[in-house]
XYZ file of C-alpha atoms in Angstrom:
697
model
C -36.780 30.136 41.344
C -38.553 27.970 44.066
C -41.152 26.622 41.069
C -38.464 25.679 39.530
C -36.378 24.070 42.264
C -39.666 21.870 42.958
C -40.417 21.113 39.202
C -36.864 19.499 39.587
C -36.989 17.599 42.591
C -40.698 16.267 42.736
C -40.953 15.019 38.724
C -40.657 11.289 38.907
C -41.568 10.168 35.438
C -40.177 7.673 33.352
C -38.797 7.969 30.146
C -37.837 5.718 27.327
C -34.955 5.784 25.912
C -36.381 6.729 22.371
C -37.704 10.061 23.004
C -36.921 13.223 25.007
C -39.387 14.225 27.932
C -41.741 17.699 27.213
C -40.085 20.722 28.705
C -40.596 22.036 31.352
C -41.040 18.459 32.901
C -45.063 18.907 35.054
C -44.795 18.486 38.823
C -46.126 14.926 40.101
C -47.621 16.824 43.267
C -47.967 13.446 44.813
C -44.238 12.823 44.956
C -43.439 16.269 46.716
C -42.234 16.742 50.075
C -45.496 19.412 50.313
C -47.900 16.420 49.487
C -46.637 14.261 52.847
C -46.668 17.168 54.942
C -50.564 17.768 54.416
C -51.335 14.127 54.945
C -49.598 14.384 58.375
C -52.344 14.324 61.663
C -52.740 17.551 63.350
C -51.989 16.431 67.216
C -53.180 19.956 68.458
C -53.551 23.219 66.990
C -54.596 26.828 68.258
C -55.328 29.790 66.344
C -52.974 32.693 66.821
C -54.678 35.395 64.597
C -58.284 35.269 62.835
C -56.956 38.089 60.432
C -59.849 40.467 61.216
C -58.818 42.476 63.980
C -56.821 45.858 62.374
C -54.922 46.696 65.811
C -52.693 43.578 65.672
C -50.826 44.168 62.375
C -48.761 46.891 61.095
C -47.127 47.351 57.798
C -44.571 49.488 56.386
C -43.480 49.868 53.135
C -45.180 50.494 49.807
C -48.684 48.887 50.514
C -51.986 49.262 51.683
C -53.349 47.111 54.752
C -57.345 46.534 54.517
C -59.548 44.133 55.992
C -62.203 43.102 53.787
C -66.189 42.240 54.824
C -66.491 39.002 52.938
C -65.219 35.619 53.763
C -62.327 33.600 52.226
C -61.758 29.854 52.518
C -64.324 27.715 54.880
C -65.598 30.906 55.548
C -62.822 32.272 57.305
C -61.818 36.398 57.623
C -58.975 37.168 55.458
C -56.699 40.606 55.584
C -55.446 42.043 52.347
C -51.983 43.750 51.590
C -52.461 45.879 48.150
C -48.419 46.533 47.251
C -48.366 50.229 45.477
C -46.051 48.907 42.166
C -46.138 53.123 40.507
C -44.685 55.252 42.798
C -41.812 57.181 42.211
C -38.321 55.901 41.416
C -34.994 57.595 40.882
C -34.772 58.355 37.312
C -30.969 56.719 37.305
C -28.399 54.356 39.493
C -28.252 50.532 39.929
C -29.995 50.491 43.106
C -32.889 48.078 42.723
C -35.795 50.449 43.737
C -38.487 47.551 44.016
C -41.258 47.858 46.434
C -40.934 46.615 49.210
C -43.807 45.826 52.112
C -43.062 44.002 55.501
C -46.614 43.108 57.220
C -46.008 42.386 60.603
C -47.462 40.229 63.499
C -46.625 41.185 67.018
C -46.832 38.553 69.966
C -45.576 39.447 73.636
C -42.478 36.989 74.015
C -44.808 33.790 73.519
C -43.564 30.325 74.259
C -44.608 28.235 71.133
C -42.456 25.297 72.654
C -45.558 22.995 72.545
C -46.362 23.576 68.754
C -43.985 22.576 65.389
C -45.967 23.822 62.593
C -47.175 27.105 61.254
C -49.958 27.192 58.929
C -51.892 29.919 57.056
C -54.113 30.765 54.095
C -52.970 32.537 50.980
C -54.437 34.305 48.062
C -52.392 36.170 45.229
C -54.131 38.591 43.190
C -51.884 39.897 40.720
C -51.010 40.982 36.648
C -47.957 41.053 35.145
C -46.385 38.316 37.278
C -46.246 34.855 36.898
C -46.421 34.147 41.127
C -46.461 35.541 44.042
C -43.283 35.072 45.706
C -43.880 35.441 49.443
C -41.089 35.477 52.194
C -42.008 34.599 55.734
C -40.087 35.110 59.064
C -40.125 33.873 62.730
C -38.569 35.650 64.895
C -37.970 34.780 68.319
C -35.943 37.018 70.868
C -34.845 34.066 73.617
C -31.339 32.689 74.788
C -30.943 31.331 70.764
C -32.427 34.531 68.354
C -33.956 34.221 65.383
C -32.982 34.400 62.918
C -29.448 33.969 63.494
C -26.881 36.243 62.982
C -26.079 34.496 59.053
C -29.827 35.210 57.997
C -29.932 31.076 57.609
C -32.353 30.171 60.312
C -36.067 31.543 60.780
C -36.894 32.261 57.083
C -39.252 30.373 54.890
C -40.277 31.048 51.106
C -42.898 30.259 49.010
C -44.686 30.613 45.514
C -48.213 31.176 45.225
C -50.370 30.951 41.985
C -52.669 33.646 41.367
C -56.816 33.449 42.298
C -56.060 30.537 44.295
C -56.091 29.863 47.993
C -53.432 27.936 48.625
C -52.575 26.576 52.524
C -49.278 27.076 53.527
C -47.916 24.800 56.313
C -44.249 25.617 57.596
C -42.996 22.887 60.143
C -41.014 24.783 62.445
C -39.388 22.068 65.052
C -35.747 23.074 64.132
C -36.393 26.674 65.288
C -36.217 27.899 68.625
C -39.023 29.406 69.374
C -39.659 29.827 73.381
C -39.692 33.636 72.977
C -41.391 34.164 69.507
C -41.786 38.165 69.438
C -43.444 38.604 65.551
C -44.076 37.070 62.444
C -43.599 38.506 59.488
C -44.270 38.378 55.808
C -42.284 40.025 53.138
C -43.578 39.879 49.168
C -40.877 40.105 46.971
C -41.524 41.870 44.068
C -38.768 42.104 41.773
C -39.762 44.044 38.795
C -38.848 47.411 39.204
C -40.935 49.706 36.244
C -44.528 48.121 35.988
C -46.592 48.195 33.412
C -49.582 50.122 34.024
C -52.316 47.319 33.869
C -49.508 45.480 36.668
C -50.989 44.764 40.115
C -49.582 42.685 43.102
C -51.876 42.007 46.171
C -52.009 39.284 48.603
C -54.676 38.181 51.307
C -53.639 35.827 54.713
C -56.453 34.267 56.539
C -56.110 31.915 59.433
C -52.707 32.401 61.113
C -52.772 29.193 63.207
C -50.338 26.591 65.456
C -50.022 23.065 65.168
C -48.700 20.514 66.167
C -47.893 17.240 64.344
C -45.537 14.350 63.840
C -42.241 16.010 63.480
C -39.855 14.841 60.414
C -36.790 13.497 61.039
C -34.256 16.731 59.871
C -31.249 16.122 62.055
C -28.330 13.230 62.520
C -27.256 10.484 60.440
C -29.778 7.806 61.609
C -32.947 7.091 60.139
C -35.884 7.757 61.833
C -37.436 5.166 63.512
C -39.802 2.717 61.652
C -38.697 4.100 58.020
C -36.668 2.477 55.216
C -34.178 4.774 53.569
C -33.205 3.747 50.106
C -32.306 4.880 46.659
C -35.218 6.796 45.295
C -33.363 6.931 41.763
C -33.527 3.011 42.076
C -29.850 0.656 41.233
C -28.240 -0.806 38.622
C -28.038 -4.693 38.113
C -24.221 -5.687 38.919
C -23.934 -2.855 41.975
C -24.023 -3.305 46.025
C -28.395 -2.799 46.717
C -28.195 -1.955 50.196
C -31.445 0.170 52.138
C -30.959 1.380 55.835
C -33.211 1.658 58.742
C -33.634 1.858 62.419
C -36.696 0.768 64.805
C -37.613 -2.373 62.774
C -38.939 -5.037 64.669
C -38.939 -7.634 61.749
C -35.632 -9.917 61.718
C -36.267 -10.209 57.837
C -36.886 -8.160 55.171
C -38.634 -9.228 51.559
C -38.340 -7.468 48.510
C -41.809 -7.575 46.109
C -42.584 -7.296 42.694
C -44.367 -4.375 42.078
C -46.772 -5.493 39.805
C -47.345 -8.777 40.865
C -46.610 -8.488 45.006
C -44.488 -11.519 44.489
C -41.467 -12.051 46.810
C -38.254 -12.225 44.742
C -35.851 -12.061 47.633
C -35.479 -12.190 51.373
C -32.977 -11.475 53.908
C -32.086 -10.893 57.100
C -32.210 -7.145 58.651
C -28.947 -7.320 60.198
C -27.300 -4.596 62.549
C -23.723 -2.459 62.158
C -22.377 -0.667 64.365
C -20.071 2.569 62.972
C -18.378 5.697 64.231
C -21.908 7.647 63.691
C -24.162 5.282 65.724
C -26.323 1.495 65.035
C -27.903 1.263 61.834
C -30.281 -1.595 60.246
C -29.194 -2.764 56.605
C -31.009 -4.505 54.557
C -29.079 -5.823 51.871
C -30.622 -7.058 48.262
C -27.020 -6.495 46.338
C -27.532 -10.458 44.390
C -30.944 -9.355 43.178
C -30.337 -8.297 39.404
C -33.339 -8.894 37.461
C -34.552 -5.219 35.826
C -38.056 -4.546 37.117
C -40.112 -2.289 39.512
C -40.236 -3.538 43.546
C -40.600 -2.751 46.856
C -39.292 -3.733 50.808
C -41.157 -4.533 53.193
C -39.861 -5.446 56.676
C -43.170 -6.106 59.164
C -45.666 -3.140 58.530
C -43.118 -1.300 57.119
C -43.217 -1.036 53.242
C -41.426 1.291 51.184
C -42.394 2.808 47.859
C -41.018 1.804 44.433
C -38.171 1.793 42.718
C -36.404 0.359 40.118
C -33.640 -2.385 38.929
C -32.174 -1.413 35.638
C -28.905 -0.684 33.717
C -30.775 2.598 33.038
C -31.935 3.301 36.509
C -30.334 6.588 36.576
C -31.325 8.216 33.716
C -34.375 10.057 34.517
C -32.112 11.732 37.022
C -30.043 13.364 33.429
C -33.327 14.280 32.129
C -34.523 15.878 35.323
C -31.069 17.986 35.788
C -31.459 19.422 31.467
C -35.177 20.416 32.567
C -33.911 22.128 35.713
C -31.466 23.893 32.955
C -34.170 24.252 30.353
C -36.813 26.609 33.019
C -33.295 28.440 33.962
C -33.156 29.721 30.395
C -32.520 33.528 30.416
C -34.414 35.569 27.523
C -36.843 33.501 26.113
C -40.017 32.605 27.054
C -40.495 29.365 29.551
C -44.110 27.907 29.810
C -45.251 28.849 33.438
C -41.522 30.303 34.512
C -41.168 33.606 33.473
C -41.486 35.679 29.785
C -38.352 36.463 27.837
C -36.230 38.402 29.853
C -33.360 40.801 30.686
C -32.920 42.226 27.036
C -31.387 45.788 28.520
C -29.137 43.392 30.526
C -25.842 45.035 29.252
C -22.239 43.711 29.322
C -19.550 46.985 28.617
C -16.096 47.883 28.261
C -15.919 51.354 27.539
C -18.022 52.897 25.295
C -19.159 49.371 24.197
C -21.344 47.138 25.276
C -23.333 43.719 24.431
C -27.212 42.647 25.281
C -26.240 40.239 27.734
C -29.152 37.905 28.328
C -29.374 34.562 27.620
C -27.623 31.209 28.713
C -29.204 30.138 32.571
C -30.137 32.157 35.483
C -27.760 30.914 38.086
C -30.133 31.265 40.948
C -32.826 33.103 42.348
C -31.210 36.088 42.234
C -31.308 35.883 38.618
C -27.604 35.947 38.524
C -25.425 34.849 35.236
C -22.076 34.228 34.485
C -19.015 32.477 32.325
C -17.972 30.105 35.280
C -21.223 28.401 35.716
C -22.008 28.622 32.212
C -19.208 27.745 30.808
C -18.667 24.627 32.742
C -22.444 23.407 32.466
C -21.953 23.873 28.792
C -19.187 21.640 28.811
C -20.498 18.637 30.752
C -23.474 18.323 28.464
C -21.210 18.617 25.546
C -19.104 15.711 27.075
C -22.304 13.827 28.473
C -23.568 14.092 25.012
C -20.606 12.539 23.666
C -20.474 9.558 25.662
C -24.509 8.743 25.961
C -25.490 5.606 23.639
C -29.646 7.139 23.881
C -29.707 9.405 20.816
C -32.713 11.112 22.307
C -31.403 12.115 25.044
C -27.761 12.764 23.099
C -29.776 15.461 21.224
C -31.567 17.127 23.654
C -27.812 17.477 25.701
C -26.677 19.063 22.434
C -29.607 21.306 22.321
C -29.439 22.722 25.875
C -25.330 22.666 25.278
C -25.506 25.040 22.374
C -27.860 27.224 24.324
C -25.054 27.816 27.124
C -22.171 27.877 24.238
C -23.975 30.715 22.649
C -23.791 32.522 25.578
C -20.404 31.586 25.866
C -19.683 33.123 22.611
C -22.115 36.278 22.581
C -20.766 37.835 25.672
C -16.598 38.417 24.945
C -15.312 41.324 24.121
C -11.670 41.128 21.996
C -8.744 40.545 23.920
C -10.432 37.955 26.340
C -12.913 40.679 28.029
C -15.659 38.502 29.172
C -18.252 38.519 31.444
C -17.082 36.140 34.472
C -19.961 36.784 36.951
C -22.947 39.303 36.912
C -26.043 39.690 39.711
C -29.206 40.883 38.402
C -31.773 40.460 40.986
C -34.979 41.763 39.174
C -37.057 41.302 36.128
C -36.905 44.182 33.721
C -39.002 45.591 30.850
C -36.480 45.088 27.906
C -36.146 49.055 26.991
C -32.202 50.360 26.726
C -32.315 53.311 28.345
C -34.261 53.720 31.294
C -33.802 53.298 34.912
C -34.309 49.174 35.109
C -31.040 48.774 33.070
C -28.370 46.633 34.365
C -24.793 46.664 32.970
C -21.979 44.779 34.141
C -18.320 45.466 33.122
C -16.632 43.062 31.237
C -12.840 41.772 33.175
C -9.829 40.095 31.510
C -9.667 36.854 34.087
C -7.467 33.503 33.264
C -9.861 31.319 35.105
C -12.567 32.300 32.845
C -10.990 32.354 29.695
C -9.823 28.735 30.426
C -13.066 28.078 31.059
C -14.113 29.333 27.982
C -11.923 27.558 25.668
C -12.550 24.304 27.290
C -16.122 24.880 26.552
C -15.644 26.239 23.239
C -13.245 23.203 22.410
C -15.158 20.470 23.112
C -18.217 22.008 21.079
C -15.805 22.163 18.056
C -15.396 18.326 18.425
C -18.832 17.096 19.267
C -20.459 19.876 16.558
C -18.192 19.798 13.621
C -19.835 17.375 11.492
C -23.658 18.579 12.502
C -23.160 22.573 12.261
C -19.342 22.981 10.961
C -19.853 26.775 10.806
C -20.685 27.174 14.547
C -17.954 24.908 15.653
C -15.219 26.608 13.429
C -16.520 30.142 15.250
C -16.109 28.276 18.373
C -12.972 26.884 17.546
C -11.690 30.317 16.406
C -12.593 31.846 19.822
C -11.255 29.420 22.148
C -7.547 29.872 20.257
C -7.866 33.594 21.256
C -9.278 32.592 24.692
C -6.894 30.460 25.286
C -4.018 32.794 24.261
C -5.789 35.306 26.891
C -5.764 33.093 29.496
C -1.533 31.683 29.410
C -0.302 35.335 29.058
C -3.278 36.949 32.166
C -2.487 36.552 35.739
C -5.509 36.440 38.121
C -6.114 39.498 40.865
C -8.473 41.028 42.960
C -9.072 43.906 40.242
C -10.268 40.978 37.432
C -12.116 39.021 39.681
C -15.969 39.278 39.188
C -16.557 37.950 42.804
C -14.271 36.239 45.067
C -16.385 32.953 45.199
C -15.078 32.835 41.491
C -11.382 33.178 42.767
C -9.076 30.375 41.127
C -5.704 29.232 43.788
C -2.957 28.566 41.613
C -3.345 24.761 41.511
C -7.163 25.313 40.209
C -6.298 27.696 37.519
C -3.690 24.903 36.511
C -5.622 22.058 36.564
C -8.555 24.025 34.749
C -6.060 25.253 31.895
C -4.963 21.348 31.658
C -8.311 20.541 30.379
C -8.423 23.620 28.064
C -5.156 22.814 26.396
C -5.846 19.192 25.999
C -9.308 20.214 24.345
C -7.568 22.339 22.007
C -4.975 19.856 21.295
C -7.659 17.316 20.238
C -9.236 19.707 18.429
C -6.584 20.971 16.105
C -3.416 18.686 17.470
C -1.484 21.832 18.311
C 1.673 21.056 19.812
C 1.583 24.496 21.642
C -1.791 23.311 23.228
C -0.120 19.814 24.387
C 3.418 21.574 26.025
C 1.501 23.504 27.905
C -1.063 21.260 29.251
C 1.847 18.668 30.248
C 3.741 22.303 31.640
C 0.543 22.792 34.001
C 0.255 19.063 34.780
C 3.149 19.721 37.110
C 1.657 22.649 38.885
C -1.017 20.367 39.839
C 1.092 17.461 40.823
C 3.568 18.990 43.132
C 0.043 20.540 44.754
C -0.670 17.197 46.182
C -0.310 15.661 49.506
C 1.714 12.380 48.740
C 2.534 11.466 52.079
C 0.093 10.517 55.278
C -0.788 13.471 57.838
C -2.718 12.548 61.050
C -1.299 9.997 63.236
C -4.832 8.140 64.637
C -6.376 7.487 60.998
C -3.887 8.795 58.048
C -5.076 10.533 55.212
C -3.112 11.640 51.575
C -3.500 12.357 48.361
C -6.010 15.488 48.642
C -4.756 18.764 46.869
C -3.103 22.385 48.134
C -3.958 25.746 46.737
C -0.558 25.434 45.241
C 3.291 23.826 45.422
C 4.037 25.461 48.080
C 1.252 23.648 50.135
C 0.765 26.634 52.585
C -3.185 26.191 52.456
C -5.059 22.903 51.783
C -7.402 23.349 48.844
C -11.270 23.860 50.206
C -14.047 25.854 48.444
C -17.272 27.360 49.607
C -20.389 27.840 48.331
C -19.513 26.917 44.459
C -17.134 24.089 44.457
C -14.345 23.016 41.770
C -13.043 19.756 43.276
C -13.003 17.422 39.926
C -10.513 20.201 38.413
C -6.826 18.250 39.468
C -8.266 14.635 38.862
C -10.206 15.486 35.743
C -7.136 17.320 34.292
C -5.186 14.334 35.017
C -7.722 11.673 33.278
C -7.622 14.178 30.364
C -4.159 14.168 29.952
C -3.760 10.350 30.563
C -6.676 10.083 27.673
C -4.604 12.532 25.203
C -1.102 11.007 25.474
C -1.268 7.526 25.845
C 2.189 6.922 25.386
C 4.213 9.998 27.187
C 6.991 9.744 29.779
C 4.733 11.769 32.464
C 1.496 8.935 31.917
C 2.395 7.231 35.217
C 2.460 10.401 36.748
C -1.298 11.687 35.872
C -2.344 8.462 36.301
C -1.025 7.848 39.909
C -2.525 11.609 41.030
C -6.030 10.537 39.980
C -5.504 7.525 41.576
C -4.454 8.658 44.865
C -7.047 10.949 45.074
C -9.377 8.349 44.510
C -7.952 6.542 46.886
C -8.055 9.222 49.365
C -12.059 9.827 48.551
C -12.631 6.141 49.430
C -10.552 6.201 52.657
C -12.541 9.471 53.459
C -16.194 7.946 52.694
C -15.280 4.862 54.912
C -15.313 7.386 57.742
C -19.316 8.341 57.010
C -20.488 4.219 56.958
C -23.036 2.899 56.144
C -23.961 5.936 53.795
C -20.263 6.629 52.276
C -20.765 10.284 52.021
C -17.830 11.896 50.530
C -16.113 13.956 53.713
C -16.117 17.694 52.410
C -12.102 18.476 53.889
C -9.309 17.843 56.034
C -8.308 20.754 58.527
C -5.767 21.747 60.676
C -6.442 23.019 64.270
C -3.984 26.356 63.827
C -5.373 27.854 60.582
C -7.810 29.556 62.675
C -5.256 32.331 63.381
C -4.520 33.219 59.830
C -8.583 33.428 58.681
C -9.771 37.269 58.030
C -11.441 37.842 61.539
C -15.243 38.887 60.972
C -15.213 38.009 57.023
C -18.323 37.849 55.947
C -17.501 34.058 55.240
C -15.555 33.157 58.135
C -16.990 34.637 60.794
C -14.887 34.767 64.452
C -11.635 33.023 64.128
C -12.683 31.170 67.613
C -15.936 30.405 65.478
C -14.343 28.576 62.559
C -12.039 27.026 65.389
C -14.756 25.803 67.086
C -16.488 23.898 63.934
C -13.165 22.486 63.232
C -12.450 20.781 65.987
C -15.938 19.265 65.876
C -14.326 17.161 62.828
C -13.273 13.665 63.199
C -9.993 14.129 64.800
C -6.999 12.550 62.639
C -4.357 13.204 64.827
C -1.183 15.726 64.735
C -3.520 18.508 64.748
C -5.592 17.168 61.118
C -9.487 17.051 61.469
C -11.678 15.797 58.805
C -15.321 17.350 58.437
C -18.026 15.569 56.780
C -19.238 18.746 55.988
C -17.679 22.195 55.434
C -16.472 24.802 57.602
C -19.639 27.258 57.495
C -21.381 30.364 58.331
C -23.303 32.788 55.879
C -23.436 30.323 53.516
C -24.624 27.259 54.325
C -24.588 23.894 51.512
C -22.728 21.123 50.524
C -24.284 19.708 47.034
C -21.437 21.426 45.186
C -18.890 19.674 46.886
C -20.439 16.504 46.586
C -20.964 16.712 43.009
C -17.561 18.295 42.223
C -15.933 15.248 44.141
C -17.868 12.498 42.686
C -17.001 14.234 39.467
C -13.648 14.094 40.455
C -14.112 10.747 41.402
C -15.642 9.013 38.662
C -12.866 10.302 36.671
C -10.337 8.708 39.090
C -12.337 5.488 38.703
C -13.001 5.151 35.227
C -9.556 5.771 34.282
C -8.298 2.606 37.039
C -10.568 0.421 35.982
C -8.623 0.285 32.527
C -6.275 2.668 32.422
C -8.589 4.359 29.999
C -11.157 7.315 30.857
C -13.271 7.327 27.860
C -14.054 3.313 28.414
């Protein structure tokens, strides 16, 4: 997963609109964070261990530690850990049974505060695995414990290729390190049954501390003397700004990258917002397509583009990410054909369930994510004028559709979510098989029907047989969803539980898609019926006396709980549902109510974003100061009630007990991209609808 994320994050190739890039796309190393880290000057260093003294290291688990006499890179000494891949495993059971190794270098409570980077050399000696996955842990026993109780801090993961010495440099500036007691190395050998020729070993040399200029890692302000700009570029008719701090120049210049010719000059202005003081560079009037850089005194940015296709590369990179996550086929440089012994079960019946896309590093798979991604790809393919992009989107969407249609038993029983967490040998009947029970969940079935419904519309001319199969399955999935009820017994995981409002919004979109495909009145009636649940779940009067807001959603019409998500987010569901209704039924009497619901949500998001100027980041959610009284005590996701309340009170006070938080209240899980992306999708649906009254425009 780390390698795939790197491919997505650092690939920065521009592609002409008449051709698709070869996938997996290559990593452009000079554009990576790692390249920037390695270029930093080392201001001070301290050798922690020459990796030549056996007495300072301990090892636990299925491994053997040795100290070879021959030297590593730059003639340094090294240690070697050979992992035993062929130890006896239990014959049955769903326990992982994976090799586990922990290599530990203890320290007597040392203060490392004068240094901010840990550096070491590592080499993998492996066969049967594409890369070494190595976890590194820093343990601090001072006032602030590291790792923290939620295992979010103090853990670092690296992927190492076979046979080549690689220098790992881990910046530890954010970590408490006043009383360091250990550094640990644990390889992740996620292959339960090794082939006879498989081997797994790693070598480490020259463990040292370094002090380097730190990254700017916390706060809203820009690092002093740096300029923050859109690396993807800017579209000609949109606002174009960059932000900075610590610039001494009073004026900035935009230069053509190819000739160095100045094409725009403007003042470096200062703005003061709730988040602090910023320098703003505004060049919105520059509309000519091309490649440019910004210069302010001695500070100069990297190249960026202005053009109508400035954001197209992000679509290609996203498709590349999905391609790299494909399950069930060999991905060059990533993994072999996989999980041919992973099975969905219902009673005595089984389906080999590989296919679709791995959800994450745990190799999980699920209808919720796969159906939503499949729908999004087909929907974008419908709209794009780029034939190469359309073809590639349809190709990847069909890969997802195949899994949506494949992992299903009659009567609406499907795999909503399943975690694998290891690579298997593809032989059904031995100890590394994994099974998952199919469940009948209405949220899962609605999502499946939505993906299958749009697939029919997009594919009916090019592949009428597949389109017809998708439509038949969609209609049955929809019927099962309508009569179904979501309960704890048919949830795959709490992360995918749907609130009453969310389930209704998902049902609206599924019903609209089937109406578009068939013209059936039953689908139109159900869409309009469920729409009332969505509309009745919206806040339509202002709350908060200091910063009044309205337009957000509750979990249901009873308005007992504000709609919020953790980990996975589905914030777009109500706005997308309303936009779909407006498009499908432009002459209906409720059209203006649907329109108003989406528009009010859009206004809510715009007003919320004003609180994070000059970035205009969409804040996460509104909270009440009394919610802490009813959350689960010491729940895995919520922690203690007092800790929940403390985070709420750090939000922006809106008045009357309401708080707006830029980031969610979070504990065991942390990350805001899912929330941001889903909110942005909902806002874009409202914006298209508001621009012309037609979301297809």
